[in-house]
Short mmCIF file of C-alpha atoms and ligand atoms in Angstrom, two decimals:
data_model
loop_
_atom_site.label_atom_id
_atom_site.label_comp_id
_atom_site.label_asym_id
_atom_site.label_seq_id
_atom_site.Cartn_x
_atom_site.Cartn_y
_atom_site.Cartn_z
CA MET A 1 -44.80 57.61 -16.09
CA SER A 2 -41.68 55.69 -16.85
CA GLU A 3 -41.43 53.58 -19.97
CA LEU A 4 -42.43 49.93 -19.61
CA ARG A 5 -39.37 47.95 -18.60
CA LYS A 6 -38.36 44.35 -19.23
CA ILE A 7 -36.77 42.77 -16.17
CA LEU A 8 -35.51 39.22 -15.87
CA HIS A 9 -34.84 37.45 -12.60
CA VAL A 10 -32.65 34.37 -12.84
CA ASP A 11 -32.24 31.92 -9.94
CA CYS A 12 -30.41 28.58 -10.00
CA ASP A 13 -32.35 25.52 -8.89
CA CYS A 14 -31.14 24.12 -5.53
CA PHE A 15 -27.81 25.70 -6.35
CA PHE A 16 -25.17 24.07 -4.09
CA ALA A 17 -26.93 20.70 -4.37
CA ALA A 18 -27.19 21.01 -8.16
CA VAL A 19 -23.42 21.48 -8.45
CA GLU A 20 -22.79 18.41 -6.28
CA MET A 21 -25.26 16.31 -8.32
CA ARG A 22 -23.64 17.42 -11.55
CA ASP A 23 -20.26 16.23 -10.31
CA ASP A 24 -21.57 12.97 -8.86
CA PRO A 25 -24.71 11.72 -10.66
CA SER A 26 -25.18 8.96 -8.07
CA LEU A 27 -26.44 11.75 -5.77
CA ARG A 28 -29.13 12.79 -8.22
CA ASP A 29 -32.10 10.75 -7.07
CA ILE A 30 -31.36 10.37 -3.38
CA PRO A 31 -32.09 12.95 -0.68
CA LEU A 32 -29.04 15.24 -0.53
CA ALA A 33 -28.27 18.27 1.59
CA ILE A 34 -25.32 20.63 1.88
CA GLY A 35 -24.69 21.88 5.40
CA GLY A 36 -22.86 21.70 8.69
CA SER A 37 -22.75 18.45 10.64
CA ARG A 38 -25.15 17.53 13.43
CA GLU A 39 -22.23 17.15 15.82
CA ARG A 40 -21.18 20.75 15.23
CA ARG A 41 -24.77 22.00 15.51
CA GLY A 42 -24.77 22.84 11.82
CA VAL A 43 -27.65 24.03 9.65
CA ILE A 44 -28.74 23.07 6.15
CA ALA A 45 -27.54 25.53 3.45
CA THR A 46 -29.70 23.88 0.81
CA CYS A 47 -30.96 20.48 -0.34
CA ASN A 48 -32.12 18.81 -3.55
CA TYR A 49 -35.77 18.16 -4.43
CA PRO A 50 -35.89 14.53 -3.16
CA ALA A 51 -34.77 15.91 0.24
CA ARG A 52 -37.39 18.70 0.07
CA ALA A 53 -40.06 15.99 -0.21
CA PHE A 54 -39.16 15.11 3.40
CA GLY A 55 -39.81 18.70 4.49
CA ILE A 56 -36.14 19.66 4.68
CA HIS A 57 -35.24 23.26 3.77
CA SER A 58 -32.52 25.93 4.01
CA ALA A 59 -31.58 27.17 7.50
CA MET A 60 -33.08 24.10 9.21
CA PRO A 61 -30.81 22.60 11.91
CA THR A 62 -29.08 19.54 10.50
CA ALA A 63 -30.18 17.49 13.53
CA ARG A 64 -33.81 18.15 12.61
CA ALA A 65 -33.21 17.34 8.93
CA LEU A 66 -31.72 13.99 9.92
CA ARG A 67 -34.73 13.22 12.08
CA LEU A 68 -37.02 13.92 9.13
CA CYS A 69 -34.88 11.83 6.81
CA PRO A 70 -32.38 9.50 8.54
CA HIS A 71 -30.87 8.32 5.24
CA LEU A 72 -30.14 11.89 4.10
CA THR A 73 -26.74 12.28 2.43
CA LEU A 74 -25.02 15.32 3.95
CA LEU A 75 -22.08 17.05 2.27
CA PRO A 76 -19.98 19.89 3.70
CA GLY A 77 -20.00 22.09 0.57
CA HIS A 78 -17.31 23.10 -1.91
CA PHE A 79 -17.42 26.87 -2.09
CA GLU A 80 -14.64 27.24 -4.65
CA LYS A 81 -16.79 25.28 -7.09
CA TYR A 82 -19.92 27.29 -6.34
CA ARG A 83 -18.03 30.54 -6.92
CA GLU A 84 -16.77 29.21 -10.23
CA VAL A 85 -20.26 28.23 -11.45
CA SER A 86 -21.53 31.60 -10.25
CA ALA A 87 -18.92 33.39 -12.36
CA GLN A 88 -19.94 31.31 -15.40
CA ILE A 89 -23.63 32.18 -15.13
CA GLN A 90 -22.81 35.84 -14.48
CA ALA A 91 -20.77 35.77 -17.70
CA VAL A 92 -23.85 34.55 -19.60
CA PHE A 93 -25.89 37.44 -18.19
CA HIS A 94 -23.25 39.97 -19.19
CA GLU A 95 -23.28 38.72 -22.78
CA LEU A 96 -26.90 39.87 -22.91
CA THR A 97 -26.66 43.18 -21.03
CA PRO A 98 -24.32 45.11 -18.74
CA LEU A 99 -27.33 45.91 -16.50
CA VAL A 100 -26.90 42.98 -14.12
CA GLU A 101 -27.56 43.16 -10.39
CA PRO A 102 -26.35 40.02 -8.62
CA LEU A 103 -28.25 39.27 -5.40
CA SER A 104 -26.20 36.29 -4.29
CA LEU A 105 -24.04 33.63 -5.88
CA ASP A 106 -26.94 32.02 -7.71
CA GLU A 107 -29.32 34.86 -8.46
CA ALA A 108 -29.50 38.14 -10.39
CA PHE A 109 -31.80 40.77 -11.87
CA LEU A 110 -31.22 41.86 -15.47
CA ASP A 111 -32.73 44.93 -17.12
CA VAL A 112 -33.12 43.87 -20.75
CA THR A 113 -35.34 46.77 -21.84
CA ALA A 114 -32.75 48.06 -24.31
CA VAL A 115 -31.54 44.70 -25.66
CA GLU A 116 -32.03 44.64 -29.42
CA GLY A 117 -31.24 40.97 -30.05
CA PHE A 118 -33.97 38.31 -29.90
CA ARG A 119 -36.23 40.89 -31.54
CA GLY A 120 -36.52 42.41 -28.11
CA SER A 121 -38.45 39.37 -26.84
CA ALA A 122 -37.85 38.79 -23.12
CA THR A 123 -39.19 35.25 -23.51
CA TRP A 124 -36.57 34.39 -26.12
CA MET A 125 -33.84 35.98 -24.02
CA ALA A 126 -34.95 33.92 -21.04
CA ARG A 127 -34.85 30.74 -23.12
CA TRP A 128 -31.38 31.58 -24.33
CA ILE A 129 -30.15 32.20 -20.78
CA LYS A 130 -31.53 28.86 -19.63
CA GLU A 131 -29.89 26.99 -22.51
CA GLU A 132 -26.52 28.73 -22.16
CA CYS A 133 -26.35 28.33 -18.38
CA TYR A 134 -27.13 24.64 -18.71
CA ARG A 135 -24.70 24.11 -21.59
CA ARG A 136 -21.81 25.85 -19.82
CA THR A 137 -22.35 24.71 -16.23
CA GLY A 138 -24.62 21.65 -16.34
CA ILE A 139 -27.10 23.11 -13.90
CA THR A 140 -30.63 24.40 -14.50
CA VAL A 141 -31.88 27.90 -13.74
CA SER A 142 -35.40 29.29 -13.42
CA VAL A 143 -36.21 32.61 -15.06
CA GLY A 144 -39.00 35.09 -14.50
CA ALA A 145 -39.78 37.98 -16.85
CA ALA A 146 -41.96 40.95 -15.97
CA SER A 147 -42.07 44.73 -16.01
CA SER A 148 -40.74 45.13 -12.45
CA LYS A 149 -38.30 43.52 -10.06
CA PHE A 150 -40.78 42.14 -7.57
CA LEU A 151 -42.90 40.49 -10.24
CA ALA A 152 -39.87 39.07 -12.07
CA LYS A 153 -38.71 37.52 -8.82
CA ILE A 154 -42.10 35.99 -8.07
CA ALA A 155 -42.21 34.72 -11.66
CA SER A 156 -38.85 32.93 -11.44
CA ASP A 157 -40.15 31.03 -8.42
CA TRP A 158 -43.50 30.20 -10.04
CA GLU A 159 -42.53 27.07 -11.98
CA LYS A 160 -39.30 26.07 -10.27
CA PRO A 161 -37.29 23.95 -11.03
CA ASP A 162 -36.23 24.61 -14.63
CA GLY A 163 -39.04 27.16 -14.89
CA LEU A 164 -39.74 30.00 -17.30
CA THR A 165 -42.62 32.27 -16.36
CA VAL A 166 -43.48 35.47 -18.19
CA ILE A 167 -45.97 37.98 -16.83
CA PRO A 168 -46.82 40.23 -19.80
CA PRO A 169 -47.92 43.80 -18.99
CA ALA A 170 -51.52 43.04 -19.94
CA ARG A 171 -51.65 40.23 -17.37
CA VAL A 172 -50.06 42.08 -14.46
CA ASP A 173 -53.32 43.35 -13.02
CA ALA A 174 -55.06 39.96 -12.95
CA PHE A 175 -51.89 38.25 -11.69
CA VAL A 176 -51.36 40.63 -8.79
CA ARG A 177 -55.03 40.53 -7.78
CA GLU A 178 -54.80 36.82 -7.05
CA LEU A 179 -51.41 37.05 -5.40
CA PRO A 180 -51.22 36.16 -1.69
CA VAL A 181 -49.91 39.19 0.24
CA LYS A 182 -47.18 37.10 1.84
CA LYS A 183 -45.52 36.85 -1.57
CA LEU A 184 -44.97 40.62 -1.65
CA HIS A 185 -41.42 41.92 -1.36
CA GLY A 186 -40.78 42.89 2.28
CA VAL A 187 -43.80 41.10 3.76
CA GLY A 188 -42.28 38.73 6.29
CA PRO A 189 -44.04 36.51 8.84
CA ALA A 190 -44.78 39.44 11.21
CA THR A 191 -46.42 41.72 8.61
CA GLY A 192 -48.12 38.70 7.06
CA ALA A 193 -49.69 37.82 10.43
CA ARG A 194 -50.87 41.41 10.97
CA LEU A 195 -52.49 41.54 7.55
CA ASP A 196 -54.04 38.16 8.22
CA ALA A 197 -55.52 39.47 11.46
CA MET A 198 -57.07 42.31 9.42
CA GLY A 199 -58.69 39.66 7.21
CA ILE A 200 -56.36 40.32 4.28
CA THR A 201 -54.74 37.44 2.45
CA THR A 202 -54.76 38.51 -1.22
CA CYS A 203 -53.66 41.65 -3.01
CA ALA A 204 -57.24 42.19 -4.21
CA GLN A 205 -58.27 42.54 -0.54
CA LEU A 206 -55.25 44.72 0.19
CA ARG A 207 -56.30 47.12 -2.57
CA GLU A 208 -59.52 47.84 -0.75
CA LEU A 209 -57.66 49.53 2.11
CA PRO A 210 -57.24 53.28 1.66
CA ILE A 211 -53.68 54.60 1.72
CA GLU A 212 -54.34 56.47 5.01
CA ARG A 213 -55.21 53.23 6.77
CA LEU A 214 -52.07 51.52 5.44
CA LEU A 215 -49.88 54.45 6.54
CA ASP A 216 -51.49 54.30 9.99
CA GLU A 217 -50.92 50.59 10.34
CA PHE A 218 -47.52 50.17 8.74
CA GLY A 219 -45.86 53.59 8.60
CA LYS A 220 -43.71 54.18 5.53
CA PHE A 221 -44.03 50.56 4.47
CA GLY A 222 -47.78 51.20 4.06
CA ARG A 223 -47.11 53.19 0.88
CA ARG A 224 -45.01 50.37 -0.46
CA LEU A 225 -47.82 47.89 0.24
CA PHE A 226 -50.27 50.22 -1.52
CA GLU A 227 -48.05 50.24 -4.62
CA LEU A 228 -47.08 46.56 -4.66
CA ALA A 229 -50.75 45.53 -4.39
CA ARG A 230 -51.24 47.40 -7.66
CA GLY A 231 -48.21 45.88 -9.32
CA ILE A 232 -46.16 49.08 -9.00
CA ASP A 233 -42.46 48.71 -8.21
CA GLU A 234 -40.14 51.29 -9.73
CA ARG A 235 -36.90 50.04 -8.14
CA PRO A 236 -34.21 50.12 -10.82
CA VAL A 237 -31.78 47.27 -11.52
CA ARG A 238 -28.62 48.45 -9.82
CA VAL A 239 -25.32 47.45 -11.29
CA GLU A 240 -23.25 46.56 -8.27
CA ARG A 241 -19.82 47.83 -7.56
CA GLU A 242 -17.50 45.25 -6.12
CA ARG A 243 -18.69 44.20 -2.70
CA LYS A 244 -16.22 45.31 -0.04
CA SER A 245 -17.68 43.85 3.12
CA VAL A 246 -20.31 41.55 4.57
CA SER A 247 -21.90 42.46 7.89
CA VAL A 248 -24.93 42.06 10.13
CA GLU A 249 -26.19 44.38 12.85
CA THR A 250 -28.99 44.75 15.37
CA THR A 251 -30.59 47.77 16.98
CA PHE A 252 -31.77 46.61 20.38
CA ASP A 253 -35.28 47.23 21.68
CA ARG A 254 -33.65 48.36 24.91
CA ASP A 255 -30.10 49.68 25.19
CA LEU A 256 -27.62 47.16 26.56
CA PRO A 257 -26.55 48.69 29.88
CA ASP A 258 -22.97 47.40 30.17
CA LEU A 259 -20.09 45.57 28.53
CA ALA A 260 -21.18 42.17 29.82
CA SER A 261 -24.60 42.41 28.16
CA ALA A 262 -23.01 43.65 24.95
CA ARG A 263 -20.60 40.69 24.99
CA ALA A 264 -23.53 38.32 25.40
CA ALA A 265 -25.25 39.86 22.38
CA LEU A 266 -22.31 39.03 20.11
CA ALA A 267 -22.90 35.27 19.72
CA PRO A 268 -26.19 35.44 17.77
CA LEU A 269 -24.72 38.18 15.56
CA CYS A 270 -21.68 36.05 14.77
CA GLU A 271 -23.98 33.16 13.87
CA ARG A 272 -25.96 35.33 11.45
CA LEU A 273 -22.72 36.59 9.93
CA GLU A 274 -21.58 33.02 9.40
CA GLY A 275 -24.83 32.31 7.54
CA ARG A 276 -24.31 35.36 5.32
CA LEU A 277 -20.76 34.34 4.51
CA GLU A 278 -21.95 30.89 3.56
CA ARG A 279 -24.44 32.41 1.14
CA HIS A 280 -21.65 34.44 -0.40
CA GLY A 281 -19.64 31.25 -0.85
CA HIS A 282 -17.08 31.95 1.91
CA PRO A 283 -15.14 34.66 0.07
CA PRO A 284 -11.50 35.27 1.07
CA LEU A 285 -11.29 37.75 3.95
CA ALA A 286 -9.03 40.71 4.58
CA GLY A 287 -10.13 41.62 8.11
CA LEU A 288 -12.87 42.02 10.71
CA PHE A 289 -14.74 44.88 12.26
CA VAL A 290 -17.13 45.67 15.05
CA LYS A 291 -19.52 48.61 14.95
CA VAL A 292 -21.05 50.10 18.10
CA ARG A 293 -23.62 52.86 18.39
CA PHE A 294 -24.00 54.16 21.93
CA ASP A 295 -27.12 55.56 23.59
CA ASP A 296 -25.95 59.10 22.76
CA PHE A 297 -25.94 58.03 19.07
CA SER A 298 -22.17 58.31 18.80
CA LEU A 299 -20.78 55.66 16.50
CA THR A 300 -17.48 53.85 16.62
CA THR A 301 -16.03 51.20 14.34
CA LEU A 302 -13.01 49.12 15.21
CA GLU A 303 -11.16 47.11 12.61
CA SER A 304 -8.55 44.46 12.71
CA ARG A 305 -6.60 42.96 9.86
CA GLY A 306 -5.61 39.34 9.93
CA LEU A 307 -7.73 38.03 12.80
CA SER A 308 -9.90 35.00 12.05
CA PRO A 309 -13.67 35.64 12.23
CA ALA A 310 -13.98 33.70 15.50
CA PRO A 311 -16.28 34.91 18.31
CA GLU A 312 -13.23 35.57 20.53
CA SER A 313 -11.81 37.99 17.96
CA TYR A 314 -15.06 39.93 17.95
CA THR A 315 -15.16 39.95 21.75
CA ARG A 316 -11.71 41.52 21.82
CA LEU A 317 -12.68 44.19 19.29
CA LEU A 318 -15.91 44.91 21.16
CA GLU A 319 -14.05 45.41 24.45
CA GLN A 320 -11.78 47.98 22.85
CA ALA A 321 -14.62 49.72 21.03
CA TRP A 322 -16.75 49.87 24.17
CA ALA A 323 -13.88 51.36 26.17
CA ARG A 324 -13.96 54.40 23.87
CA ALA A 325 -17.24 55.63 25.36
CA ARG A 326 -18.23 53.31 28.21
CA ARG A 327 -21.93 53.94 27.71
CA PRO A 328 -25.05 51.82 27.11
CA VAL A 329 -25.14 50.27 23.64
CA ARG A 330 -27.93 50.94 21.20
CA LEU A 331 -26.70 49.05 18.15
CA LEU A 332 -24.12 46.37 17.59
CA GLY A 333 -22.73 45.12 14.29
CA VAL A 334 -20.10 42.58 13.25
CA GLY A 335 -18.60 42.20 9.82
CA VAL A 336 -15.72 41.16 7.62
CA ARG A 337 -13.80 43.07 4.98
CA LEU A 338 -13.37 41.10 1.79
CA LEU A 339 -10.15 40.71 -0.11
CA PRO A 340 -10.37 42.89 -3.25
CA GLU A 341 -10.88 40.99 -6.51
CA ASP A 342 -7.42 41.86 -7.90
CA ALA A 343 -5.71 40.63 -4.72
CA ARG A 344 -7.66 37.36 -5.00
CA GLN A 345 -6.38 36.78 -8.50
CA GLN A 346 -2.83 37.29 -7.32
CA LEU A 347 -3.45 34.72 -4.60
CA SER A 348 -4.53 32.11 -7.09
CA LEU A 349 -1.60 32.67 -9.52
CA PRO A 350 0.40 29.47 -10.03
CA LEU A 351 3.73 29.57 -8.17
P1 LIG B 401 -31.58 29.90 -2.88
O1 LIG B 401 -31.68 30.37 -4.30
O2 LIG B 401 -32.45 30.55 -1.86
O3 LIG B 401 -31.91 28.35 -2.81
P2 LIG B 401 -31.53 27.19 -3.82
O4 LIG B 401 -30.90 27.72 -5.07
O5 LIG B 401 -30.70 26.19 -3.09
O6 LIG B 401 -32.93 26.52 -4.11
P3 LIG B 401 -34.11 27.04 -5.06
O7 LIG B 401 -34.24 26.01 -6.13
O8 LIG B 401 -35.31 27.10 -4.19
O9 LIG B 401 -33.68 28.38 -5.58
O10 LIG B 401 -30.09 30.02 -2.37
C1 LIG B 401 -28.96 29.78 -3.20
C2 LIG B 401 -27.84 29.12 -2.42
O11 LIG B 401 -27.48 29.91 -1.28
C3 LIG B 401 -28.22 27.76 -1.88
O12 LIG B 401 -27.97 26.70 -2.82
C4 LIG B 401 -27.38 27.64 -0.65
C5 LIG B 401 -27.17 29.06 -0.18
N1 LIG B 401 -28.05 29.34 0.99
C6 LIG B 401 -27.53 29.20 2.27
O13 LIG B 401 -26.34 28.88 2.43
N2 LIG B 401 -28.33 29.44 3.35
C7 LIG B 401 -29.65 29.79 3.21
O14 LIG B 401 -30.37 29.99 4.21
C8 LIG B 401 -30.19 29.94 1.88
C9 LIG B 401 -31.64 30.33 1.67
C10 LIG B 401 -29.35 29.69 0.82
MG1 LIG B 402 -31.70 29.32 -6.09
#
């Protein structure tokens, strides 16, 4: 049995929108969204709470958002600014502990088990983080504190915006019992629907299923469900090395028989990659790559420095990669290499 941990999860409230509202208070009380334009078939990256009241949310096509709220103010996004605010909040976290695992620009896990300040109180640490983040950046964050990652993350979402929710060890059991299964880490719409069909909506109901049944139904994930339903989640907070690439990939249900079908499969992948890059605040790029696994499980990766991440560039790389084996394709991935942090700093040196 491992010692009881103290994990914080910190997540900024409507992050991109909050930065825009800070810099232009006239945007504060009107529906505001950050995203691509309707004309360019863009999607919403995020929106403020007045816009959420109209049913607008992340990843919704902008055209749909504008139908829901015709007087929505739409901004294109200023990623330099978001990266800067992100660095400021990360600096706050690192003043508390080196055990910080960033999940995206606006979100991180902290393992504060060994922190001696604040008399070891996770609640006080959370309050301090909220105050410091607001003081230094002018935007509010929500914090969750619990003994595991999945509970800390649920807790940070519990009283958003500007929330602070603590789930003390003695309350974990009662809290998890009541928890809807769709809140569990890794339970997406598909698993949620399957559980629903089995008559299971809460963790209390999930606990009644024996482990064998869960393994039968869900394979390896069944064990995870068994544990999560009991509040068990031993995943450690992982201090991240510098991220070197961003990529997305798909393993196809059926192998793609030829080059033409592989080419056709690129467009949705490129779109997903674009979404990922947006979430990372459009970091400066060093190059592109395509990854192909063929039906004989051989794997090839083709890189190119200096191309722009346009669909045509990926098509060119795919053609060359495919020519190496000329076989049906089992998996396709597209990605970008990021410019290393030290090279970025050189780029931004004054001339
Ligand atoms: P989130 O933390 O998921 O959302 P949020 O901070 O805007 O709102 P909340 O108050 O509910 O936490 O994501 C952080 C930022 O990442 C968000 O401001 C914009 C960006 N993002 C996208 O670009 N696309 C997406 O699909 C999502 C979910 C987020
Ligand atoms: Mg957020």
